[in-house]
Coordinates of C-alpha atoms and ligand atoms in Angstrom, one line a residue:
M224 CA 126.4 15.9 112.3
C225 CA 128.3 13.5 114.7
G226 CA 132.0 13.5 114.9
I227 CA 134.3 10.5 115.1
V228 CA 138.0 10.3 116.2
G229 CA 140.2 7.4 117.0
I230 CA 143.9 6.4 117.6
T231 CA 145.6 3.1 117.8
S232 CA 149.2 3.5 119.2
F233 CA 151.9 2.2 121.4
Q234 CA 151.3 5.0 123.9
N235 CA 148.4 6.5 125.8
V236 CA 145.9 8.2 123.4
V237 CA 143.4 9.8 125.9
P238 CA 144.6 13.4 125.9
R239 CA 144.8 13.5 122.1
I240 CA 141.4 11.9 121.6
L241 CA 140.0 14.6 123.9
K242 CA 141.8 17.2 121.8
G243 CA 140.4 15.6 118.7
L244 CA 136.9 15.8 120.1
A245 CA 137.5 19.6 120.7
C246 CA 138.4 19.9 116.9
L247 CA 135.1 18.2 116.0
E248 CA 132.9 20.4 118.3
Y249 CA 132.2 22.7 115.3
R250 CA 130.0 19.9 113.7
G251 CA 127.4 20.5 116.4
Y252 CA 126.6 18.0 119.1
D253 CA 124.7 17.4 122.4
S254 CA 126.8 14.7 124.1
A255 CA 130.3 13.2 123.9
G256 CA 132.2 10.1 124.9
I257 CA 135.4 8.2 124.8
A258 CA 136.4 4.5 125.1
T259 CA 139.8 2.9 125.5
I260 CA 141.1 -0.6 126.1
D261 CA 143.4 -0.6 129.1
D262 CA 145.0 -3.7 130.4
G263 CA 142.5 -5.9 128.6
N264 CA 139.4 -3.9 129.7
F265 CA 137.2 -1.3 128.2
E266 CA 137.3 2.1 129.9
V267 CA 134.3 4.2 128.8
R268 CA 133.3 7.7 129.8
R269 CA 130.4 9.6 128.4
A270 CA 128.6 12.9 129.2
V271 CA 125.7 14.8 127.9
G272 CA 126.2 18.4 127.0
K273 CA 129.4 20.2 126.1
L274 CA 132.8 18.6 125.9
K275 CA 133.7 20.2 129.2
N276 CA 131.3 17.9 130.9
L277 CA 133.2 14.9 129.5
K278 CA 136.5 16.4 130.4
D279 CA 135.3 16.8 134.0
V280 CA 134.2 13.2 134.0
T281 CA 137.6 12.1 132.8
H282 CA 139.3 14.2 135.5
L283 CA 137.1 12.7 138.2
N284 CA 137.5 9.2 136.8
P285 CA 140.7 9.1 134.8
L286 CA 141.2 6.5 132.0
Q287 CA 144.1 5.6 129.7
G288 CA 144.8 3.2 126.9
N289 CA 146.9 2.8 123.8
I290 CA 143.8 2.5 121.6
G291 CA 140.7 4.6 121.8
V292 CA 137.7 6.1 120.0
G293 CA 135.9 9.3 120.7
H294 CA 132.5 10.7 119.6
T295 CA 130.5 13.9 119.5
R296 CA 126.8 13.0 119.1
W297 CA 124.2 15.1 117.3
A298 CA 121.0 13.2 118.4
T299 CA 119.0 11.5 115.6
H300 CA 117.5 8.3 117.3
G301 CA 117.1 8.9 121.1
V302 CA 117.3 12.0 123.3
P303 CA 120.6 13.6 124.1
N304 CA 121.6 11.8 127.4
E305 CA 124.5 9.8 128.7
I306 CA 122.8 6.4 128.0
N307 CA 122.4 7.4 124.3
A308 CA 125.9 9.0 124.1
H309 CA 128.6 7.1 122.2
P310 CA 130.7 4.9 122.4
H311 CA 128.3 2.1 122.7
S312 CA 129.9 -0.9 124.3
N313 CA 129.4 -4.4 125.7
D314 CA 132.0 -6.9 126.9
Y315 CA 133.4 -7.5 123.4
V316 CA 133.3 -4.3 121.3
S317 CA 133.0 -0.5 121.6
V318 CA 131.5 1.4 118.7
V319 CA 131.3 5.0 117.6
H320 CA 129.0 5.8 114.6
N321 CA 128.0 8.8 112.5
G322 CA 124.9 8.5 110.3
I323 CA 121.7 6.4 110.4
I324 CA 121.2 2.7 110.3
E325 CA 118.0 2.6 108.3
N326 CA 117.1 -1.0 109.2
H327 CA 118.0 -0.7 112.8
A328 CA 114.4 -1.5 114.1
E329 CA 114.3 -5.0 112.4
L330 CA 117.8 -5.8 113.4
R331 CA 117.1 -4.8 117.0
K332 CA 114.1 -7.0 117.1
S333 CA 116.1 -10.0 115.7
L334 CA 118.9 -9.4 118.2
E335 CA 116.5 -9.1 121.1
N336 CA 115.0 -12.4 120.1
K337 CA 118.5 -13.8 120.4
G338 CA 118.7 -12.5 124.0
Y339 CA 120.5 -9.2 123.5
V340 CA 119.3 -6.5 125.9
F341 CA 119.4 -3.0 124.5
V342 CA 120.1 -0.3 126.9
S343 CA 119.9 2.8 124.6
Q344 CA 117.4 4.2 122.1
T345 CA 120.0 4.5 119.5
D346 CA 120.3 2.8 116.1
T347 CA 124.1 2.4 116.8
E348 CA 123.7 -0.2 119.4
V349 CA 122.7 -2.8 116.8
I350 CA 126.3 -2.7 115.5
V351 CA 127.6 -3.7 118.9
Y352 CA 125.4 -6.8 119.2
L353 CA 125.6 -7.7 115.5
F354 CA 129.4 -7.7 115.7
T355 CA 129.3 -9.6 119.0
E356 CA 127.1 -12.3 117.5
Y357 CA 129.6 -12.9 114.7
L358 CA 132.5 -13.0 117.0
K359 CA 130.7 -15.6 119.1
E360 CA 130.2 -17.6 116.0
G361 CA 134.0 -17.7 115.8
K362 CA 134.5 -15.2 113.0
E363 CA 137.7 -13.3 112.8
P364 CA 137.2 -9.5 113.3
L365 CA 137.5 -8.7 109.6
L366 CA 135.0 -11.3 108.6
A367 CA 132.7 -10.3 111.4
L368 CA 132.9 -6.7 110.0
Q369 CA 132.1 -7.9 106.5
S370 CA 129.0 -9.7 107.9
V371 CA 127.9 -6.6 109.8
L372 CA 128.2 -4.5 106.6
G373 CA 126.1 -7.0 104.8
D374 CA 123.4 -6.8 107.4
I375 CA 123.1 -3.0 107.9
T376 CA 121.6 -0.4 105.5
G377 CA 121.7 3.3 105.6
A378 CA 124.4 6.1 105.7
F379 CA 127.1 5.5 108.3
A380 CA 130.7 5.8 109.2
F381 CA 131.8 3.8 112.2
A382 CA 134.9 2.7 114.2
I383 CA 135.0 -0.5 116.3
I384 CA 137.7 -1.5 118.9
L385 CA 137.6 -5.1 120.3
K386 CA 138.7 -6.4 123.7
Q387 CA 140.1 -9.6 122.1
N388 CA 142.4 -7.6 119.7
P389 CA 143.4 -4.6 121.8
D390 CA 145.5 -3.0 119.1
V391 CA 143.1 -3.4 116.2
M392 CA 140.7 -0.8 115.0
L393 CA 138.1 -1.5 112.4
V394 CA 136.4 1.3 110.3
A395 CA 133.8 1.5 107.6
R396 CA 132.3 4.2 105.4
Q397 CA 129.0 4.2 103.6
G398 CA 127.4 7.6 103.0
S399 CA 129.2 9.5 105.8
P400 CA 132.8 10.5 105.4
L401 CA 135.8 8.9 107.2
V402 CA 139.5 9.6 106.9
I403 CA 142.5 7.6 108.0
G404 CA 145.6 9.3 109.1
I405 CA 149.0 7.7 108.9
G406 CA 151.4 8.4 111.8
Q407 CA 154.7 7.1 113.0
D408 CA 153.8 3.8 114.8
E409 CA 150.3 4.9 115.2
M410 CA 147.2 5.3 113.0
Y411 CA 144.3 7.8 113.3
I412 CA 140.8 8.0 112.1
G413 CA 138.5 11.0 111.9
S414 CA 135.2 12.3 110.4
D415 CA 137.3 14.9 108.5
A416 CA 140.9 15.6 107.6
L417 CA 140.8 18.5 110.0
V418 CA 140.9 16.3 113.1
V419 CA 143.6 13.9 111.9
S420 CA 145.7 16.8 110.7
L421 CA 146.3 17.5 114.4
W422 CA 148.8 14.6 114.2
T423 CA 149.7 13.9 110.6
D424 CA 149.5 15.4 107.1
K425 CA 149.3 12.0 105.5
V426 CA 145.6 11.0 105.0
I427 CA 143.5 8.5 103.2
Y428 CA 140.0 9.4 102.2
L429 CA 137.9 6.2 102.3
N430 CA 135.5 5.8 99.4
E431 CA 131.9 4.7 99.5
G432 CA 131.7 1.1 100.8
D433 CA 135.4 1.0 101.8
Y434 CA 136.4 -0.5 105.1
A435 CA 139.7 -0.9 106.8
I436 CA 141.6 -2.6 109.6
L437 CA 144.2 -0.6 111.4
T438 CA 147.0 -1.4 113.9
P439 CA 149.6 1.0 115.2
A440 CA 152.0 -0.1 112.5
S441 CA 149.7 -1.0 109.6
Y442 CA 146.5 -0.4 107.7
Q443 CA 144.7 -2.3 105.0
V444 CA 141.8 -1.0 103.1
Y445 CA 139.1 -3.1 101.3
N446 CA 136.5 -2.1 98.9
Q447 CA 132.8 -3.2 99.1
K448 CA 133.6 -6.3 97.1
H449 CA 135.9 -7.3 99.9
H450 CA 139.0 -6.9 97.7
K451 CA 142.2 -5.5 99.2
I452 CA 142.8 -2.2 97.6
S453 CA 145.7 0.2 97.5
V454 CA 144.6 3.7 98.1
E455 CA 146.2 7.1 97.4
V456 CA 147.8 8.7 100.4
K457 CA 147.2 12.4 100.1
T458 CA 149.0 15.3 101.9
V459 CA 146.9 17.9 103.6
E460 CA 148.1 21.1 104.8
F461 CA 145.9 23.3 107.0
K462 CA 147.1 26.8 107.7
E463 CA 148.5 27.2 111.2
N464 CA 145.8 27.6 113.8
A465 CA 143.1 26.5 111.2
V466 CA 141.3 25.1 114.1
G467 CA 142.1 27.8 116.6
K468 CA 140.2 31.1 117.3
G469 CA 143.5 33.1 117.3
N470 CA 142.9 36.5 118.9
Y471 CA 139.1 36.3 118.3
N472 CA 136.4 35.6 120.8
H473 CA 134.6 33.2 118.5
F474 CA 135.2 31.2 115.3
M475 CA 132.4 33.2 113.7
Q476 CA 134.1 36.5 114.5
K477 CA 137.4 35.1 113.2
E478 CA 135.8 33.9 110.0
I479 CA 134.0 37.2 109.4
F480 CA 137.3 39.0 109.7
E481 CA 139.1 36.5 107.4
Q482 CA 136.9 37.4 104.5
P483 CA 139.1 40.1 102.8
K484 CA 141.9 37.4 102.7
V485 CA 139.6 34.7 101.7
I486 CA 138.0 36.7 98.9
G487 CA 141.4 37.8 97.7
E488 CA 142.8 34.3 97.7
T489 CA 139.7 32.9 96.0
L490 CA 139.8 35.6 93.4
L491 CA 143.6 35.1 92.7
H492 CA 142.8 31.4 92.1
Y493 CA 140.1 32.1 89.5
A494 CA 141.0 35.5 88.0
D495 CA 144.0 37.1 86.5
H496 CA 144.6 40.2 88.6
E497 CA 146.7 41.8 85.8
N498 CA 144.5 41.5 82.9
F499 CA 141.2 41.2 84.8
T500 CA 140.1 38.1 83.0
T501 CA 138.8 35.0 84.6
K502 CA 141.0 31.9 84.7
L503 CA 138.0 29.7 85.7
T504 CA 137.0 26.9 83.2
T505 CA 134.5 24.1 83.6
K506 CA 134.0 20.9 81.6
A507 CA 130.3 21.8 81.4
D508 CA 129.3 23.1 78.0
W509 CA 127.6 26.4 78.6
K510 CA 127.2 27.2 75.0
N511 CA 124.5 24.6 74.4
A512 CA 123.1 24.3 77.8
P513 CA 119.3 25.1 77.7
R514 CA 119.0 25.7 81.4
L515 CA 121.0 25.9 84.6
S516 CA 119.6 24.4 87.8
I517 CA 121.2 25.7 91.1
V518 CA 120.6 23.5 94.1
A519 CA 121.7 24.0 97.7
C520 CA 120.5 24.5 101.3
G521 CA 120.5 27.4 103.8
T522 CA 123.1 30.1 103.2
S523 CA 124.4 28.3 100.2
Y524 CA 121.0 28.4 98.7
Y525 CA 121.0 32.2 99.1
A526 CA 124.2 32.3 97.2
G527 CA 122.4 30.4 94.5
M528 CA 119.6 32.9 94.5
V529 CA 122.0 35.8 93.9
A530 CA 123.7 33.9 91.1
K531 CA 120.3 33.4 89.3
Y532 CA 120.2 37.2 88.8
W533 CA 123.8 37.3 87.6
F534 CA 123.5 34.2 85.2
E535 CA 120.3 35.5 83.6
K536 CA 121.5 39.1 83.3
Y537 CA 125.0 38.4 82.0
A538 CA 125.0 34.9 80.6
H539 CA 121.4 35.0 79.3
I540 CA 120.8 31.4 80.5
P541 CA 117.5 30.5 82.1
V542 CA 118.1 29.5 85.8
D543 CA 116.0 27.6 88.4
V544 CA 117.2 27.7 91.9
D545 CA 116.0 25.0 94.2
I546 CA 116.2 24.1 97.9
A547 CA 117.8 20.6 97.7
S548 CA 115.3 18.9 99.9
E549 CA 112.6 20.0 97.5
F550 CA 114.5 19.4 94.3
R551 CA 115.0 15.8 95.2
Y552 CA 111.3 15.0 95.4
R553 CA 109.9 17.5 92.9
D554 CA 109.7 15.1 89.9
G555 CA 111.3 18.0 88.0
V556 CA 112.0 18.2 84.3
F557 CA 115.6 17.6 83.2
L558 CA 116.6 18.8 79.8
D559 CA 119.2 17.3 77.6
K560 CA 122.5 19.1 78.1
G561 CA 121.2 20.8 81.2
I562 CA 123.6 21.9 83.9
T563 CA 123.1 21.3 87.6
L564 CA 125.2 23.4 89.9
V565 CA 125.2 22.4 93.6
I566 CA 126.7 24.6 96.3
S567 CA 127.8 23.3 99.7
Q568 CA 130.4 24.6 102.2
S569 CA 130.8 21.2 103.9
G570 CA 130.3 19.1 100.8
E571 CA 128.4 16.6 103.0
T572 CA 124.9 18.1 103.3
I573 CA 122.8 15.0 102.5
D574 CA 120.0 16.7 100.7
T575 CA 122.4 18.5 98.5
L576 CA 124.4 15.3 97.9
M577 CA 121.2 13.4 97.0
A578 CA 120.1 16.2 94.7
L579 CA 123.5 15.9 92.9
T580 CA 123.0 12.1 92.7
L581 CA 119.6 12.7 91.1
A582 CA 121.1 15.1 88.6
T583 CA 123.8 12.7 87.8
E584 CA 121.3 9.9 87.2
Q585 CA 119.4 12.3 84.9
K586 CA 122.6 12.7 82.9
Q587 CA 123.0 16.4 83.7
Q588 CA 126.3 18.1 83.5
T589 CA 127.2 18.7 87.2
I590 CA 129.3 21.3 88.9
A591 CA 129.9 21.5 92.7
I592 CA 131.1 24.5 94.6
V593 CA 132.5 23.2 97.9
N594 CA 134.8 24.3 100.7
V595 CA 136.0 20.9 101.7
P596 CA 138.3 18.9 99.3
E597 CA 137.4 15.3 98.9
S598 CA 134.0 15.8 100.5
S599 CA 131.2 13.5 99.3
I600 CA 129.8 16.1 97.0
A601 CA 133.2 17.0 95.6
R602 CA 133.8 13.3 94.8
L603 CA 130.6 12.9 93.0
A604 CA 130.3 16.0 90.8
S605 CA 132.0 16.1 87.4
D606 CA 133.3 19.7 87.9
V607 CA 134.5 20.8 91.3
L608 CA 135.3 24.4 92.1
M609 CA 136.7 25.1 95.5
T610 CA 136.0 28.2 97.6
Y611 CA 139.5 28.4 99.2
A612 CA 137.9 29.8 102.4
G613 CA 139.8 27.5 104.7
P614 CA 138.1 25.5 107.4
E615 CA 134.8 27.2 108.5
I616 CA 134.2 26.2 112.1
G617 CA 131.3 28.4 113.2
V618 CA 128.0 26.8 112.5
A619 CA 126.8 30.1 110.9
S620 CA 128.3 30.3 107.5
T621 CA 130.0 33.6 106.7
K622 CA 133.3 33.5 104.8
A623 CA 132.1 30.4 102.8
F624 CA 129.1 32.4 101.6
T625 CA 131.1 35.3 100.3
A626 CA 133.6 33.0 98.7
Q627 CA 130.7 31.1 97.1
L628 CA 129.6 34.3 95.5
T629 CA 133.1 35.1 94.4
V630 CA 133.3 31.7 92.6
L631 CA 129.8 32.0 91.2
A632 CA 130.6 35.5 89.8
N633 CA 133.6 34.0 88.0
I634 CA 131.5 31.1 86.7
V635 CA 129.0 33.7 85.4
I636 CA 131.6 35.5 83.5
Y637 CA 133.1 32.3 82.1
A638 CA 129.6 31.1 81.0
A639 CA 128.8 34.5 79.4
R640 CA 132.0 34.4 77.4
Q641 CA 131.3 30.8 76.4
R642 CA 127.9 31.7 75.3
G643 CA 129.3 34.7 73.4
V644 CA 127.2 37.3 75.2
M645 CA 129.9 39.1 77.1
S646 CA 132.6 41.2 75.6
L647 CA 136.2 41.2 77.0
T648 CA 135.6 44.8 78.0
Q649 CA 132.6 43.8 80.2
E650 CA 134.6 40.9 81.6
K651 CA 137.3 43.3 82.6
E652 CA 134.9 45.7 84.2
L653 CA 133.2 43.0 86.3
L654 CA 136.5 41.5 87.4
T655 CA 137.9 45.0 88.2
D656 CA 134.8 45.4 90.5
L657 CA 135.4 42.0 92.0
F658 CA 139.0 42.9 92.8
T659 CA 137.7 45.9 94.9
V660 CA 135.8 43.6 97.2
P661 CA 138.5 42.8 99.7
G662 CA 139.1 46.4 100.3
L663 CA 135.3 47.2 100.5
I664 CA 134.9 44.4 103.0
M665 CA 137.8 46.0 105.1
T666 CA 135.8 49.2 105.2
V667 CA 132.6 47.5 106.3
L668 CA 134.5 45.6 109.0
Q669 CA 135.3 49.0 110.5
N670 CA 131.6 49.6 111.2
E671 CA 131.5 47.4 114.3
A672 CA 130.8 50.4 116.7
E673 CA 127.7 51.3 114.5
V674 CA 126.7 47.7 114.2
H675 CA 126.8 47.4 118.0
K676 CA 124.3 50.2 118.4
I677 CA 122.0 48.5 115.9
A678 CA 122.3 45.3 117.8
L679 CA 121.1 47.1 120.9
S680 CA 118.0 48.1 119.0
L681 CA 117.4 44.4 118.1
E682 CA 118.4 42.7 121.3
K683 CA 114.9 42.6 122.8
A684 CA 112.9 42.4 119.5
D685 CA 110.3 39.7 119.1
G686 CA 110.7 39.7 115.4
V687 CA 112.8 41.3 112.7
L688 CA 112.2 41.9 109.0
F689 CA 114.9 42.1 106.4
I690 CA 114.0 43.4 103.0
G691 CA 115.7 44.1 99.7
R692 CA 115.1 44.0 95.9
G693 CA 117.0 42.3 93.2
T694 CA 120.2 40.7 94.4
N695 CA 119.6 42.5 97.7
F696 CA 116.6 40.2 98.3
P697 CA 118.7 37.0 98.8
V698 CA 121.0 39.0 101.0
A699 CA 118.0 40.0 103.1
L700 CA 117.0 36.3 103.4
E701 CA 120.6 35.5 104.4
G702 CA 120.6 38.3 107.0
A703 CA 117.4 36.9 108.5
L704 CA 118.9 33.4 108.6
K705 CA 122.1 34.7 110.3
L706 CA 120.1 36.5 112.9
K707 CA 117.6 33.8 113.7
E708 CA 120.2 31.0 113.8
I709 CA 122.6 32.5 116.3
S710 CA 120.4 35.0 118.3
Y711 CA 117.2 32.9 118.3
I712 CA 115.2 36.0 117.4
H713 CA 112.5 35.3 114.9
A714 CA 113.4 37.0 111.6
E715 CA 112.1 36.9 108.1
G716 CA 113.5 38.2 104.8
Y717 CA 111.2 39.5 102.1
A718 CA 111.4 40.9 98.7
A719 CA 110.7 44.6 99.5
G720 CA 108.0 44.7 96.8
E721 CA 106.2 41.8 98.5
L722 CA 105.4 43.6 101.8
K723 CA 102.1 45.0 100.5
H724 CA 101.0 41.4 99.8
G725 CA 100.7 40.4 103.4
P726 CA 103.9 40.8 105.5
I727 CA 103.2 44.6 106.1
A728 CA 100.5 43.4 108.5
L729 CA 103.4 42.4 110.8
I730 CA 104.6 46.1 111.1
D731 CA 104.1 48.0 114.2
Q732 CA 106.1 50.2 116.5
E733 CA 108.1 47.2 117.8
T734 CA 109.1 45.8 114.5
P735 CA 112.6 46.6 113.3
V736 CA 113.0 46.5 109.6
I737 CA 116.4 46.1 108.1
V738 CA 116.8 47.4 104.6
N739 CA 119.6 46.6 102.0
A740 CA 119.6 49.5 99.7
P741 CA 122.7 50.3 97.6
S742 CA 121.9 53.7 95.9
N743 CA 123.3 52.9 92.5
D744 CA 121.1 50.0 91.5
K745 CA 117.9 50.1 89.6
W746 CA 115.9 48.9 92.6
F747 CA 116.8 51.8 95.0
E748 CA 113.9 54.2 94.2
K749 CA 111.3 51.4 94.6
T750 CA 113.0 50.2 97.8
L751 CA 112.8 53.7 99.2
S752 CA 109.1 53.8 98.7
N753 CA 108.8 50.5 100.5
V754 CA 110.8 52.1 103.4
Q755 CA 108.2 54.9 103.4
E756 CA 105.4 52.4 103.6
V757 CA 106.8 50.7 106.7
V758 CA 107.8 54.0 108.4
A759 CA 104.3 55.3 107.9
R760 CA 103.2 52.3 110.0
G761 CA 105.6 53.0 112.8
A762 CA 108.4 50.6 112.0
T763 CA 112.0 51.3 113.2
V764 CA 113.9 51.1 110.0
I765 CA 117.6 50.3 109.9
C766 CA 119.0 51.2 106.5
L767 CA 122.2 49.9 105.0
V768 CA 122.8 52.7 102.5
D769 CA 125.9 54.4 101.0
V770 CA 126.4 58.2 101.2
I771 CA 124.1 58.9 98.3
G772 CA 121.4 56.7 99.7
Q773 CA 121.8 58.5 103.0
Q774 CA 121.2 61.8 101.3
A775 CA 118.1 60.4 99.6
L776 CA 116.7 59.3 103.0
E777 CA 117.4 62.7 104.4
A778 CA 115.8 64.5 101.4
N779 CA 112.7 62.4 101.9
H780 CA 112.7 63.0 105.6
I781 CA 112.7 59.3 106.3
P782 CA 113.6 58.7 110.0
N783 CA 115.9 55.7 110.3
I784 CA 119.0 54.2 111.8
T785 CA 121.7 54.3 109.1
L786 CA 124.5 51.8 108.8
K787 CA 126.7 53.6 106.2
M788 CA 128.0 51.3 103.5
P789 CA 130.8 52.1 101.0
M790 CA 129.9 52.9 97.5
C791 CA 130.1 49.8 95.3
S792 CA 128.8 48.4 92.1
T793 CA 125.5 46.5 91.9
F794 CA 127.5 43.4 90.9
V795 CA 129.4 43.2 94.1
A796 CA 126.9 44.7 96.5
P797 CA 125.5 41.3 97.6
I798 CA 129.1 40.3 98.8
V799 CA 129.7 43.6 100.5
Y800 CA 126.3 43.9 102.2
A801 CA 126.4 40.3 103.4
I802 CA 129.2 41.3 105.7
S803 CA 127.0 43.7 107.5
M804 CA 124.3 41.1 107.8
Q805 CA 126.8 38.8 109.5
L806 CA 128.0 41.6 111.9
I807 CA 124.5 42.5 112.9
A808 CA 123.7 38.9 113.7
Y809 CA 127.0 38.4 115.5
H810 CA 126.7 41.4 117.8
T811 CA 123.0 40.8 118.5
A812 CA 123.8 37.2 119.5
L813 CA 126.6 38.5 121.8
L814 CA 124.1 40.7 123.6
R815 CA 121.7 37.8 124.0
G816 CA 124.5 35.6 125.3
T817 CA 123.7 32.7 123.0
D818 CA 126.3 30.2 121.8
V819 CA 127.5 32.0 118.7
D820 CA 129.7 29.2 117.3
Q821 CA 127.4 26.3 118.2
P822 CA 123.9 27.5 118.3
R823 CA 121.3 25.3 119.9
N824 CA 119.9 22.4 117.8
L825 CA 122.2 23.2 114.9
A826 CA 125.0 21.2 113.3
K827 CA 127.6 22.6 110.9
S828 CA 126.7 20.1 108.3
V829 CA 123.4 18.3 108.1
T830 CA 124.3 14.8 107.1
V831 CA 121.1 13.2 108.2
E832 CA 117.7 13.7 106.4
Ligands
AGP1005 C1 124.1 28.7 107.4 O1 124.6 29.7 108.3 C2 123.7 27.5 108.1 N1 124.7 27.0 109.0 C3 123.1 26.5 107.1 O2 121.9 27.0 106.6 C4 124.0 26.0 106.1 O3 124.2 27.0 105.1 C5 123.3 24.8 105.3 O4 123.1 23.8 106.2 C6 124.0 24.3 104.1 O5 125.3 23.8 104.5 P1 126.4 23.5 103.3 O6 126.7 24.8 102.6 O7 127.5 22.8 104.1 O8 125.7 22.5 102.4

């Protein structure tokens, strides 16, 4: 997902724009750039690769200016190189853009026929020449912007600075988020509130179709009908060093270790810690809902898979869980009074957003679990439940996942109570379990030395299998995703009972198999026999077990590497065991020297299809 930052001020903006770009790095990118207007001329610096390369360029060839825009590009159209990096400029305007201009090809052809010469492979460049064409026709900047917005289709957020009006910044939002920050004699724009919060706590979230004109001392927002609108100015407060690593080496490490606090804070928001009852409510009518559809991507999808077991066991409601990119096109069946629950850390994942749009069109009751307030998904859903995990910067989702499970557990309890199938006693039992999770996570986090040894056994592996049964199965899938996305080792998660149906052919002496096996759930015995099957074929088995599970392994003479887990209830085991999945991936990636926080090819939020 690209990142945009901009400032119009009465003083030099370059150092702060570079700082803003650093705050946007987590979104994932492969090139970066900055443009200012200095003494009536554009100054543009761009570089492929990490932000350091851009900073080196600006040191070698310094620039300044009281207005500027910056961009981190995650390539969609055109390879990652300097030519395709943003900002894209000519002698009139300089543009940074996030999203996709769907009709860029036909616009490019028509502009080329008018004599414009494109230098990049990007869709963004059409905005430069479209805008220029309208300026040449004598249109004022705002009217030129309106005309451009009438020409382009797709999902975009962009910012434009103009040589002829060196203090004016024009911005527009259609399908990709854009935030305005209000400063003292300066204005800011950013792809998210996190970046503008570097300089102000007063923000405006542009709505779909909104556009705005900014100067250092003023802003005016328009809606897609071109009417001037007054918009609510919100106050954001990010905990100090929300965008810093603190004493940690990586954001991912910091976020793994924040989980006791995050789960505790999320729990306190949704549950009463004195009576052990949930405080969560939803507008959705669970009593009469015939079915629940859970839709998400990646790690968030695995949270939904865990929740399926919980909803069906405790709330007795039929549940479908879908990957958002499949749900959108499956021509599924929507039942009257059905509930669709979407899960998204960023609240911007385009497939999940479009799935929510479809459910809304099908008159489903919709609920969104998100970690970013005011995100596109949060603004569309009729019920929004926050995860209170704080900004998650590492591309690999960790604290958001366990916070999602915490919220889901509370929704399950609420739904079960609404459906009259859970007693107050059971509610108290489950919430008492949930309140033990922060302490259990603290225990697991003390396992790092053991985890490091396991990582050593994985470092050179060509492939790793993760297996589990019941709610341990989605955790196995999550463990495989964590490992593959940050260490680049091929990893697969399987239902342990599925091995015999094919995957066991993968097993040989070189194949590490990681097993999630809490001893006190109904799947333990069967999982143990699956472990014996793979051991018999020479696999190196790494068992995540508690002390009773360890005794069972010894009694059955099953050779394995054991990662000792604390005793915990079946209900909370997915949350607790996920921590070990995260640590195993993190330490293995460290050994392999990969970019833990910004793994290759990945973006923190996938806002393009
Ligand atoms: C998880 O570690 C990955 N970064 C990725 O699978 C992520 O979970 C997925 O893209 C969904 O993102 P979202 O929760 O922001 O919608």
